[in-house]
Short mmCIF file of C-alpha atoms in Angstrom, two decimals:
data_model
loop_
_atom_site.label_atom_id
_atom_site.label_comp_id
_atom_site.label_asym_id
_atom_site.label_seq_id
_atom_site.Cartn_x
_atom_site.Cartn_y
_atom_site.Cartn_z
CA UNK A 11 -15.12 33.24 -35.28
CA UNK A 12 -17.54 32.40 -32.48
CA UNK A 13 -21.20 33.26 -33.27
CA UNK A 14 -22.90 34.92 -29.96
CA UNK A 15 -25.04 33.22 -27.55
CA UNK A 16 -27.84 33.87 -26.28
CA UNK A 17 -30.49 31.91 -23.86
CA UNK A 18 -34.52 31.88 -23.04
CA UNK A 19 -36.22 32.47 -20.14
CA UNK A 20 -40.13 30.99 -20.16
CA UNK A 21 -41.78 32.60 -17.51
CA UNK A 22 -45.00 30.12 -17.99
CA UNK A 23 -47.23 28.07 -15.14
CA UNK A 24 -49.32 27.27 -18.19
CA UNK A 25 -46.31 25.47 -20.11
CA UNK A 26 -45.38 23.51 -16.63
CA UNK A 27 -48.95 22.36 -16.07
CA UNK A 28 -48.90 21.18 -19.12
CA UNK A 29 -51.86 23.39 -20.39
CA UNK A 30 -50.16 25.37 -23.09
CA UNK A 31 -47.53 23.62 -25.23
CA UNK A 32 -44.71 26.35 -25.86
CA UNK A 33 -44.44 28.30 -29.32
CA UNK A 34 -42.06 31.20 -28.65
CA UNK A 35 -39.35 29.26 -27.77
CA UNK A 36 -40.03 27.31 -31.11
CA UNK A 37 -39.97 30.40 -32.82
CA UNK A 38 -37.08 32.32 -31.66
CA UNK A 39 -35.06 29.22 -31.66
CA UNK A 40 -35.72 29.71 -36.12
CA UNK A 41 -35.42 33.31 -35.74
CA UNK A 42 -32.07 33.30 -34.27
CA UNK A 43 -30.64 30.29 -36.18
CA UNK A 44 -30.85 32.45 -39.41
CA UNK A 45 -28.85 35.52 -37.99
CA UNK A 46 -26.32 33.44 -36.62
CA UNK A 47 -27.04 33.43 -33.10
CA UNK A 48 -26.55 30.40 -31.17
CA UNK A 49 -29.75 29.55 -28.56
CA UNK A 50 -27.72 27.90 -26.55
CA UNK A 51 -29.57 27.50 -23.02
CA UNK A 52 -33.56 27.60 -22.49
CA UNK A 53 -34.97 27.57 -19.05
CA UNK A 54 -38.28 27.70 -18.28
CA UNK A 55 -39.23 28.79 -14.90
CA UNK A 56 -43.00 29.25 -13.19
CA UNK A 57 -44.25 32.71 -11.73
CA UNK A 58 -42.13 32.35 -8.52
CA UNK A 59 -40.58 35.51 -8.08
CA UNK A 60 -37.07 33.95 -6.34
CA UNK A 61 -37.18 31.21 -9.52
CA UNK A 62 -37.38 34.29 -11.77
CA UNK A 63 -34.66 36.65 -10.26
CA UNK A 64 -32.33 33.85 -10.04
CA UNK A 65 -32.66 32.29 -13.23
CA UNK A 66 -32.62 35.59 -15.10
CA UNK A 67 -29.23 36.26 -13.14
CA UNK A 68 -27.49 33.03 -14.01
CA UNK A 69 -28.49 33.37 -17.64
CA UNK A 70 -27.58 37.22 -18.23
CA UNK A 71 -24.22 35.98 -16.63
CA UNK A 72 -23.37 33.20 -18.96
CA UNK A 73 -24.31 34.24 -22.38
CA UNK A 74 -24.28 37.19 -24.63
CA UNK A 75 -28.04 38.06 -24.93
CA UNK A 76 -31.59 36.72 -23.01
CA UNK A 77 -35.03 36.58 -24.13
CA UNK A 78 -37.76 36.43 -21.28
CA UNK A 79 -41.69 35.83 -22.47
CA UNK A 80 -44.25 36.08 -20.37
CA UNK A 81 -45.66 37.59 -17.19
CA UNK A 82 -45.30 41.49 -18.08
CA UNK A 83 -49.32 42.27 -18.50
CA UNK A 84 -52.03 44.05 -16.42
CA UNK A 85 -52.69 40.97 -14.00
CA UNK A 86 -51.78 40.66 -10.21
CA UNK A 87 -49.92 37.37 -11.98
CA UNK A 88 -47.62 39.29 -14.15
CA UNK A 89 -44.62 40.16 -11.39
CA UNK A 90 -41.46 39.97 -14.70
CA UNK A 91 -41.15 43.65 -14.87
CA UNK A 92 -40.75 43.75 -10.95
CA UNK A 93 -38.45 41.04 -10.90
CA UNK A 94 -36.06 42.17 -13.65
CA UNK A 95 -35.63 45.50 -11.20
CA UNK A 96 -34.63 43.48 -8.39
CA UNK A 97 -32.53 40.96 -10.22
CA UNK A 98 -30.31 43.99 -11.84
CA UNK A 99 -31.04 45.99 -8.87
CA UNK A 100 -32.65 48.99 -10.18
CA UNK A 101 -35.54 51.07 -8.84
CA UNK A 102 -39.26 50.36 -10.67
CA UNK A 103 -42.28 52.63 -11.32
CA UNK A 104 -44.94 54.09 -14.09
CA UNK A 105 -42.46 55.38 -16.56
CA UNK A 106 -43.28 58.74 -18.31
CA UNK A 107 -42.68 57.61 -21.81
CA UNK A 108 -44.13 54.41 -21.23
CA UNK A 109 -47.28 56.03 -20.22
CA UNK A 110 -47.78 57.90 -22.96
CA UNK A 111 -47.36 55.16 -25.54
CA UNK A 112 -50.11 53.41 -23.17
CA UNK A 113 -52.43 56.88 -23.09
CA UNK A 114 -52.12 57.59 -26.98
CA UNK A 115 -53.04 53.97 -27.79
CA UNK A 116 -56.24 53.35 -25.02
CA UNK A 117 -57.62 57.06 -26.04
CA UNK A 118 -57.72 55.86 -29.97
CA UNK A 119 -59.55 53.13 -29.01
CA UNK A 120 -61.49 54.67 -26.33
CA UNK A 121 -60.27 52.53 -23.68
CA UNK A 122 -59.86 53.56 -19.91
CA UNK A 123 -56.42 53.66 -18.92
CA UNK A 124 -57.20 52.36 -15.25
CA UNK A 125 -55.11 51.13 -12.91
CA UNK A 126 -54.67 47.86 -13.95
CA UNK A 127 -53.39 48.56 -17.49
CA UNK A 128 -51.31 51.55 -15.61
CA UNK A 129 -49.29 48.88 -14.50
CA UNK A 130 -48.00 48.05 -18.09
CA UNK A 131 -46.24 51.46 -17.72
CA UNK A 132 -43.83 50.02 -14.78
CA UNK A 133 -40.81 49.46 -16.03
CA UNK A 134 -37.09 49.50 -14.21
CA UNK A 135 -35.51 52.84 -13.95
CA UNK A 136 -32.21 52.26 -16.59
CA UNK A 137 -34.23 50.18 -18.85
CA UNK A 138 -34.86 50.99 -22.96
CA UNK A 139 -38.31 50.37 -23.94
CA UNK A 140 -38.98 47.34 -26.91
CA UNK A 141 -42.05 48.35 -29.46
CA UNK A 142 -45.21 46.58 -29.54
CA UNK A 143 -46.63 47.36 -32.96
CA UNK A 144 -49.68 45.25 -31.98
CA UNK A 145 -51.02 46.51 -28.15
CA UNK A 146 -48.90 49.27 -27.43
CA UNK A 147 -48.09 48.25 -23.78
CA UNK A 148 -43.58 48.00 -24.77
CA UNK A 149 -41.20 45.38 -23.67
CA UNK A 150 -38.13 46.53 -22.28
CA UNK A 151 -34.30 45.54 -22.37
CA UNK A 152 -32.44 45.73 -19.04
CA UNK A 153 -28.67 45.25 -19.34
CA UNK A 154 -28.44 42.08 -21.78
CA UNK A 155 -31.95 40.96 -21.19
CA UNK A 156 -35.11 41.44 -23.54
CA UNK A 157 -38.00 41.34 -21.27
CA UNK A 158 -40.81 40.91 -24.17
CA UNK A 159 -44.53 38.92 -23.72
CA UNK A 160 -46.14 35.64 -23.93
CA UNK A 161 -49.00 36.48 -26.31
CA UNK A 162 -47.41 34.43 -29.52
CA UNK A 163 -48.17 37.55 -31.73
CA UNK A 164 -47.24 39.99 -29.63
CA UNK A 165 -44.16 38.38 -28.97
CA UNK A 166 -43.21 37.78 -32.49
CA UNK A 167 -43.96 41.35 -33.26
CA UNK A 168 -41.17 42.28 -30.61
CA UNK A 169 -38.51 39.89 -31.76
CA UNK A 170 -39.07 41.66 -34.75
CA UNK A 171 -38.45 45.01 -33.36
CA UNK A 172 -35.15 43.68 -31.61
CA UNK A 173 -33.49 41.44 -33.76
CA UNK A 174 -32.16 44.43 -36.10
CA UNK A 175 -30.44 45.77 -33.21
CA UNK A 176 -28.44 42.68 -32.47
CA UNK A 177 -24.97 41.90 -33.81
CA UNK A 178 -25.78 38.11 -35.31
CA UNK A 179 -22.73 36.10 -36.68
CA UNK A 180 -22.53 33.42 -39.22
CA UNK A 181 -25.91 32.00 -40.27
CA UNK A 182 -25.84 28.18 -39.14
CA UNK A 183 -26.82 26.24 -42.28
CA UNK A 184 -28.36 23.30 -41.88
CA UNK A 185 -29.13 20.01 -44.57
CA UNK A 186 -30.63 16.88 -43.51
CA UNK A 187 -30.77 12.94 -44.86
CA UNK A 188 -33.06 11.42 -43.77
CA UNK A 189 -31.83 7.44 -43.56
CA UNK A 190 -34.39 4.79 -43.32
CA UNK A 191 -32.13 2.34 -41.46
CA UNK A 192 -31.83 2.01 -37.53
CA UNK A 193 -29.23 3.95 -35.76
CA UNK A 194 -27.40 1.05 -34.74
CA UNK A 195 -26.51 0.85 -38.19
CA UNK A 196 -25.71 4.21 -39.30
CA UNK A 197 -23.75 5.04 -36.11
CA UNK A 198 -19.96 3.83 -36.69
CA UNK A 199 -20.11 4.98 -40.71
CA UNK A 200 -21.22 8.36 -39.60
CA UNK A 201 -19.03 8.75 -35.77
CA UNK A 202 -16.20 8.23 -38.48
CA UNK A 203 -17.31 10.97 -41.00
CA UNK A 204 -17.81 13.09 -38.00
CA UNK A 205 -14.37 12.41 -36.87
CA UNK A 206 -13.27 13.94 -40.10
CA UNK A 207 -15.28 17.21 -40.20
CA UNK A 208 -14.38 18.36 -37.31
CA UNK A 209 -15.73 21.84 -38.54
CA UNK A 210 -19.18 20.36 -39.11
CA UNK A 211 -21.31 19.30 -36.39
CA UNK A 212 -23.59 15.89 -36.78
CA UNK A 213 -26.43 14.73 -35.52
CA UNK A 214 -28.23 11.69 -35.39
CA UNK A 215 -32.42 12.17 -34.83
CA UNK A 216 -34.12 8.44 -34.77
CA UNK A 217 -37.68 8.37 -35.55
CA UNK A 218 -39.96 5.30 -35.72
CA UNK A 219 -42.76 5.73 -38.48
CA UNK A 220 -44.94 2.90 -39.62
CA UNK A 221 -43.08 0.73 -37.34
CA UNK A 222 -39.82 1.47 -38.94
CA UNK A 223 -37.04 3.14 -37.86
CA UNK A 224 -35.12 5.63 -39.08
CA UNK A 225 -32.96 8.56 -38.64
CA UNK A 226 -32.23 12.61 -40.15
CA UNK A 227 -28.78 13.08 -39.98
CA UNK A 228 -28.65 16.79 -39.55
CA UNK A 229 -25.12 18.39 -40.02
CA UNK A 230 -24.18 22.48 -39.22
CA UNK A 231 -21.93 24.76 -40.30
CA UNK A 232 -20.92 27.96 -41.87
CA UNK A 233 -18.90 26.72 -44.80
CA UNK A 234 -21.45 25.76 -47.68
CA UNK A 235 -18.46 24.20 -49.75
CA UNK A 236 -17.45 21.92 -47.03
CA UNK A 237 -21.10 21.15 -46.06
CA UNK A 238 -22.01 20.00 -49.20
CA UNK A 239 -18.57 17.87 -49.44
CA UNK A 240 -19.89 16.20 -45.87
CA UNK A 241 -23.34 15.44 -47.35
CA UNK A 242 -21.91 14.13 -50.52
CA UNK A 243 -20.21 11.45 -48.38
CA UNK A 244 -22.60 10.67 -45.96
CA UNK A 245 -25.00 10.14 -49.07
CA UNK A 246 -22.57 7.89 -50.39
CA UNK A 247 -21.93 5.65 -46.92
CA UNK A 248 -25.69 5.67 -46.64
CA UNK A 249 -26.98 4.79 -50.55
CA UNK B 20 -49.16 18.73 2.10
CA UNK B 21 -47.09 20.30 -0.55
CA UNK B 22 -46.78 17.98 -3.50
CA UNK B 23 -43.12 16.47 -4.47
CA UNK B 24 -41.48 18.48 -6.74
CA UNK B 25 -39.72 17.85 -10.59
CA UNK B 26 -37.60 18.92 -12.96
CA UNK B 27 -36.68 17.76 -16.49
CA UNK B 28 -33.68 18.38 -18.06
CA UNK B 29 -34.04 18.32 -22.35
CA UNK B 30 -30.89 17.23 -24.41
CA UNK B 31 -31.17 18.89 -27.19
CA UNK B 32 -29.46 20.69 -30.50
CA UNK B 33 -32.52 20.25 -32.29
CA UNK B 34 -34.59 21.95 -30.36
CA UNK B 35 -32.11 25.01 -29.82
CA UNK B 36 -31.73 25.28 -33.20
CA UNK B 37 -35.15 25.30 -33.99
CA UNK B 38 -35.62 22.93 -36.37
CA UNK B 39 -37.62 20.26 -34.22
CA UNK B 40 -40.48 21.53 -31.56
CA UNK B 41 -40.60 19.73 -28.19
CA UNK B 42 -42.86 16.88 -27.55
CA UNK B 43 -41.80 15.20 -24.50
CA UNK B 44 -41.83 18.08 -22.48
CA UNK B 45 -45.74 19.06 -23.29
CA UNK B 46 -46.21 15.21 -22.71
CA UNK B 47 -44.44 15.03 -19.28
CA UNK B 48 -45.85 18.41 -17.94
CA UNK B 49 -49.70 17.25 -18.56
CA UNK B 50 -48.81 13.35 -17.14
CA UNK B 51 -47.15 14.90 -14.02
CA UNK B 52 -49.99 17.20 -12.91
CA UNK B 53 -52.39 14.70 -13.21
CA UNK B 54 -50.79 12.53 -10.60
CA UNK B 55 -49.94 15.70 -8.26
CA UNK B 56 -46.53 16.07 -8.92
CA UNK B 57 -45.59 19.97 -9.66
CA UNK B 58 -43.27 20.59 -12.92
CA UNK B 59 -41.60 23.03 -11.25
CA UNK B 60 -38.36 24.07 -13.91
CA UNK B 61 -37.43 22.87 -17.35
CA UNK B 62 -33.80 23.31 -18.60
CA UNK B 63 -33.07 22.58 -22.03
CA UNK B 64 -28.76 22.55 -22.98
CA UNK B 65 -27.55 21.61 -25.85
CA UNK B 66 -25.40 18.37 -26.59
CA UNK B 67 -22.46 19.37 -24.93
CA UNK B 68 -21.03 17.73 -21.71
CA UNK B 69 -20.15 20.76 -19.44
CA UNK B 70 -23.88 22.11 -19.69
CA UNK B 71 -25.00 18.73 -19.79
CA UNK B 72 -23.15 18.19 -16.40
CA UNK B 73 -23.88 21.11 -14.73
CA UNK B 74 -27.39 21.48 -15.35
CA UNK B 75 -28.51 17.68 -13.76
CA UNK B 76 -26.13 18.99 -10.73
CA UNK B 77 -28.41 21.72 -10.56
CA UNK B 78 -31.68 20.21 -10.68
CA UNK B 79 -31.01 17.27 -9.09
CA UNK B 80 -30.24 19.25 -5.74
CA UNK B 81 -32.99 21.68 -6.14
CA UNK B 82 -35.88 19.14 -6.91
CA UNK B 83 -37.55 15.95 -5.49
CA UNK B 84 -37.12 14.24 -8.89
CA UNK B 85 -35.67 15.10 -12.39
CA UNK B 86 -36.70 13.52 -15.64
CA UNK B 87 -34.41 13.79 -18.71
CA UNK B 88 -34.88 13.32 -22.14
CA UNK B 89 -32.66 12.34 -25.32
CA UNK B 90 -29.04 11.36 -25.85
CA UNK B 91 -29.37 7.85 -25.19
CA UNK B 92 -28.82 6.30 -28.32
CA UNK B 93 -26.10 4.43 -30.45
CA UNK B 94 -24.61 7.23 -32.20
CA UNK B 95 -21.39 9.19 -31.58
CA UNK B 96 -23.27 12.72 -30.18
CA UNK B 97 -25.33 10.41 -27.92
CA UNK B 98 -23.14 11.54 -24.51
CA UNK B 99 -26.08 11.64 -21.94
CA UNK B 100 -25.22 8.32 -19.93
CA UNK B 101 -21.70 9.36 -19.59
CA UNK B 102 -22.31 12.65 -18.99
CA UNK B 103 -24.72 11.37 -15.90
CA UNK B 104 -22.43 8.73 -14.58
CA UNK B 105 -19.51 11.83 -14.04
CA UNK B 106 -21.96 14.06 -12.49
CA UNK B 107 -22.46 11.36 -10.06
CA UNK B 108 -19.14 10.41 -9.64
CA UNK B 109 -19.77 6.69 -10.69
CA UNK B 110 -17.95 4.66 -13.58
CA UNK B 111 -19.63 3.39 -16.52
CA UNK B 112 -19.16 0.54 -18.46
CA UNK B 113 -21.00 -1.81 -20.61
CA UNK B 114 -23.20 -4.05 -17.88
CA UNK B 115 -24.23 -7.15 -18.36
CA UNK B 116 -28.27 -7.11 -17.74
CA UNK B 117 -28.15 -4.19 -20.13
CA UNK B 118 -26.66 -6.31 -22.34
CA UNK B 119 -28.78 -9.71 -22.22
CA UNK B 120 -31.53 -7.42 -22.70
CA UNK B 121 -29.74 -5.61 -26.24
CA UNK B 122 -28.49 -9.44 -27.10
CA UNK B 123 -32.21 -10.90 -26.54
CA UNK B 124 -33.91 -8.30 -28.52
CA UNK B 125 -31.95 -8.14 -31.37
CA UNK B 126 -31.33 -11.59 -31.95
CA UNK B 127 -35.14 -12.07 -31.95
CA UNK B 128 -35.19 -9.26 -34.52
CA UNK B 129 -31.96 -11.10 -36.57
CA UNK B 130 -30.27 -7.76 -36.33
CA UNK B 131 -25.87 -7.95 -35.16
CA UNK B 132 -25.54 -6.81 -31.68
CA UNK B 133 -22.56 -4.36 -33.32
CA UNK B 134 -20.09 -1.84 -31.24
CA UNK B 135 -22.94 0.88 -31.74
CA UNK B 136 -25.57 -1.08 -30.28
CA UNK B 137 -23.70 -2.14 -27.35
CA UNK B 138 -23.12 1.32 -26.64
CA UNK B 139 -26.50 1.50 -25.24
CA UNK B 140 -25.79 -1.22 -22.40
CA UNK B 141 -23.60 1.34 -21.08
CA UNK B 142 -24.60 2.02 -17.90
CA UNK B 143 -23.33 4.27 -14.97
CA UNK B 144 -22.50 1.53 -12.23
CA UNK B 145 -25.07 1.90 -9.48
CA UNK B 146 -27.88 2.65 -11.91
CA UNK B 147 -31.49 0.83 -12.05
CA UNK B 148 -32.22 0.14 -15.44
CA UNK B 149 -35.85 1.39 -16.44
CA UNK B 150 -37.53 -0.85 -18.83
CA UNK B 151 -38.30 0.33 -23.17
CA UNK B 152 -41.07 -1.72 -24.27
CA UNK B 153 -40.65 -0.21 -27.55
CA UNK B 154 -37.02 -0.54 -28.62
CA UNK B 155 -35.39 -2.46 -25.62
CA UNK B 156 -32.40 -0.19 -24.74
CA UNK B 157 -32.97 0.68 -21.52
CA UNK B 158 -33.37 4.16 -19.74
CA UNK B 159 -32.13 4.21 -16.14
CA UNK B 160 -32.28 5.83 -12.77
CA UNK B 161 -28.74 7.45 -10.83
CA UNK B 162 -29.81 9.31 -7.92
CA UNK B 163 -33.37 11.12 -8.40
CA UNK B 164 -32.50 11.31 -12.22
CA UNK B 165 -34.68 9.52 -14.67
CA UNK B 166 -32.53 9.61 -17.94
CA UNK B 167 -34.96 8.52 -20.77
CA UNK B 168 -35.02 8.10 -24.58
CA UNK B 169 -35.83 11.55 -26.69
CA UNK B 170 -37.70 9.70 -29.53
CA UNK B 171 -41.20 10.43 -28.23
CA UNK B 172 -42.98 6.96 -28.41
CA UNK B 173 -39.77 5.83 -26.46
CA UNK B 174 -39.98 8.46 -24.11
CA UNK B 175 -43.93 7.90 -23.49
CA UNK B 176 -43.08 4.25 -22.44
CA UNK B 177 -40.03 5.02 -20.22
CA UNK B 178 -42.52 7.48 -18.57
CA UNK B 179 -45.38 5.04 -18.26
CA UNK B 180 -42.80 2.25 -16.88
CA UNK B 181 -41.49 4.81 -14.28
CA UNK B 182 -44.71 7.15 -13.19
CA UNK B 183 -46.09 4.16 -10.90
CA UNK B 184 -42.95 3.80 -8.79
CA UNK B 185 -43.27 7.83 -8.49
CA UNK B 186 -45.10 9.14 -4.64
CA UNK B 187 -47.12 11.77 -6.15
CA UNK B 188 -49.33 14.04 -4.24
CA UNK B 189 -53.05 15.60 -4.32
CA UNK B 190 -53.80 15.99 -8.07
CA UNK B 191 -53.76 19.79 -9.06
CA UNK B 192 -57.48 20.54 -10.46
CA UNK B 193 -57.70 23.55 -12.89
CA UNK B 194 -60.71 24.94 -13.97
CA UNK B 195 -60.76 27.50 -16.97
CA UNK B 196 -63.07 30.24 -17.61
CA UNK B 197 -62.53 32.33 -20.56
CA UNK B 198 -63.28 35.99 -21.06
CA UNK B 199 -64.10 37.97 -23.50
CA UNK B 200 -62.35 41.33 -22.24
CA UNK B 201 -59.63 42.74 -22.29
CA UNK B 202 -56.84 41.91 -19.33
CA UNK B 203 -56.91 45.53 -18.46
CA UNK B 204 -60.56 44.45 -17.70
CA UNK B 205 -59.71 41.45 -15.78
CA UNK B 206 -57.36 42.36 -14.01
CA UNK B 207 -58.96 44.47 -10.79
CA UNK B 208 -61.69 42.21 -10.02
CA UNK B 209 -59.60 38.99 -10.41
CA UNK B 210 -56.65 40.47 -8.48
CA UNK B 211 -59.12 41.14 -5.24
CA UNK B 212 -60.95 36.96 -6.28
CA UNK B 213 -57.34 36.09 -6.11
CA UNK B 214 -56.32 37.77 -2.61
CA UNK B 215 -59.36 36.33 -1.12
CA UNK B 216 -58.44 32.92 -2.21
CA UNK B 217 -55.23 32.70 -0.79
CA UNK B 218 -55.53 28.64 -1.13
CA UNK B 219 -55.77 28.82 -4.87
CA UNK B 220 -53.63 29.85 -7.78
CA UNK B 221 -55.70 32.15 -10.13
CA UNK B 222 -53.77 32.80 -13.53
CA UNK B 223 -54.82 35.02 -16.68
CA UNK B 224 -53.44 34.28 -19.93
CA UNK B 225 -54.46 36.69 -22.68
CA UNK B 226 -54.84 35.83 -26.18
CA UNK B 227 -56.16 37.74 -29.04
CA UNK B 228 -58.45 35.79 -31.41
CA UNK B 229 -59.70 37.80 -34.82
CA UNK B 230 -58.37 40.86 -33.53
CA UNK B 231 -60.02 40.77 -30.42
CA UNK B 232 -58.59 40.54 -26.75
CA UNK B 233 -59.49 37.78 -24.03
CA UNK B 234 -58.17 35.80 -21.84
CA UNK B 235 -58.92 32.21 -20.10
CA UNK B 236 -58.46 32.39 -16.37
CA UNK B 237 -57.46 29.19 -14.83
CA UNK B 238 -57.87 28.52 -11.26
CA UNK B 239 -55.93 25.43 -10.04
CA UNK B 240 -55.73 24.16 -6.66
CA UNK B 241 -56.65 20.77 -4.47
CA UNK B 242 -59.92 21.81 -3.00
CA UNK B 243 -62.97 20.85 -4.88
CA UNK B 244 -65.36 22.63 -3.07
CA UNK B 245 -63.16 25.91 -2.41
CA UNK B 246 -62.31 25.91 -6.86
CA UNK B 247 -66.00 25.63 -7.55
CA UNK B 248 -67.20 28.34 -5.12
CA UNK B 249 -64.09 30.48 -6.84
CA UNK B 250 -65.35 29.68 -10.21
CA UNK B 251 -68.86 30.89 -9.28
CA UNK B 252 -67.59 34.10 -7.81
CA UNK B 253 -65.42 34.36 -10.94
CA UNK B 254 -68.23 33.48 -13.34
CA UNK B 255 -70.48 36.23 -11.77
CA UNK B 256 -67.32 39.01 -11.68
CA UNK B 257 -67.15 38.72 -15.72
CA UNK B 258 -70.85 37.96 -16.67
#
């Protein structure tokens, strides 16, 4: 059986500029290896509306589940929640229940809920809200998308909230050797041995180190039996 | 002027699955702003020659130049030069500079020129080789696609061999002032700095450091004199 798919959408200026180097993608990319989803796309767009609505589209279209981070704060920058409403067409305002979470949390901590942070509370009119255990203001889903944020934390807090709700499939399992030789040398012994497993899927990753090169050979699959058959092999074409 | 625009287009499993973090992309993003070219998308597919395909269609129509990254080496999931040469419609083959340049190298280095290695001479047919100073195989240019080596000192060289012949534009400044506040703080007076500074791009992104909000504002834009006056205006908003 096929596991599901599922893509990213990066809503990040920061990550284009080259400001910020990425660390949700890195970390859903683990999270959904071990349920046995398969990140299949990741696009990362900046905070251009039209670049937004379209790329959400084409994603939602083309695989089973999306995960956006980014853009759905207090700031005149954050424009994701609006732009999820007009990619799925749906109406957007303060939500009720949204706007309570938001009230209960800034009373507690004796915080003004003032415009600004109001805006947290807009979220598209069909939408189910995501929890944010750590600053209240929720994510959302919207048809197959999770809308969720960019703060690392508060983002891993949410994938935490959703993942239990998705159906995952097979875990991929992975095993690596690491072959201190240069591709050119491990390629035909190990296009043939993935010729063979055609149930396994192996990759070559060169690295130089010390002026040497070198290569993990990384191989995927769901069957442990037949993965550690492959490996045995491969140790053996590469002792 | 509005500067040239970019793309870059990541091959790569390992990245989708999680186990490996991106380098390139961080790398490219930070050398492309400083020369005033704006990193405007990043896509990153998986080995697989339909996405492959379809995504440098994509970008390659939407953008004034695409970069890729990965899939250019000996070994049998290495499918990125004929994966380019069909989205362009041209033929590939093994070609002879690419060649002399593989033969020359590694019969300096006394290593056998096998079928593996000669893989990497293949080269769509109306291609411009770009030039590896670290392991000789060659990236090369079809269209406005720069298709480069994944292994990051490669991919630093191919960049630094390829940046010069680039037009870029006005370098994008970006000055960063971080507050300690909350967004919901932020937000009002930095919406109004940012309405009244049409000619700049003012973006908050919050983090939350020993369990305390902030956020570092960064300002980016062409004008000198216009981002320092904004940064004194901003400086005196949060003081």
């Amino acid at each position: 059986m096929k596991n599901p798919t599922a893509a990213m959408l990066v809503i990040g200026d920061e990550i284009l500029s080259g400001r910020t180097r990425d660390a949700n993608m890195h970390y859903l990319a683990g999270e959904l290896t071990e349920v046995g989803i398969t990140l299949a796309e990741v696009r990362i767009v900046s905070d251009q509306r039209d670049a937004i609505i379209s790329a959400v589209r084409a994603l939602a279209a083309a695989y089973d589940t999306v995960f956006t981070s980014g853009g759905i704060g207090p700031t005149h920058d954050d424009i994701t929640a609006d732009c999820m409403a007009a990619a799925f067409s749906q109406s957007i305002d303060v939500r009720s229940d949204a706007r309570a979470i938001l009230q209960a949390h800034y009373e507690k901590a004796g915080t003004d809920l003032n415009e600004a942070r109001l805006r947290m509370a807009r979220i598209p009119a069909d939408a189910k809200l995501i929890e944010n255990p750590v600053s209240a203001a929720p994510g959302f889903i919207i048809e197959n998308v999770h809308v969720m944020a960019g703060v690392p934390s508060v983002f891993k807090a949410m994938v935490a909230s959703v993942l239990p709700t998705l159906t995952g499939g097979s875990p991929l399992i992975s095993k690596t050797l690491t072959v201190h030789r240069g591709e050119g040398d491990i390629a035909g012994p190990l296009g043939a041995l993935a010729e063979a497993y055609p149930g396994l899927s192996m990759g070559s990753y060169p690295f130089q180190r010390d002026g040497k090169y070198g290569a993990n050979i990384v191989v995927r699959g769901q069957d442990v039996a037949l993965l550690d058959e492959a490996m045995t092999k491969l140790s053996e074409a590469f002792a």
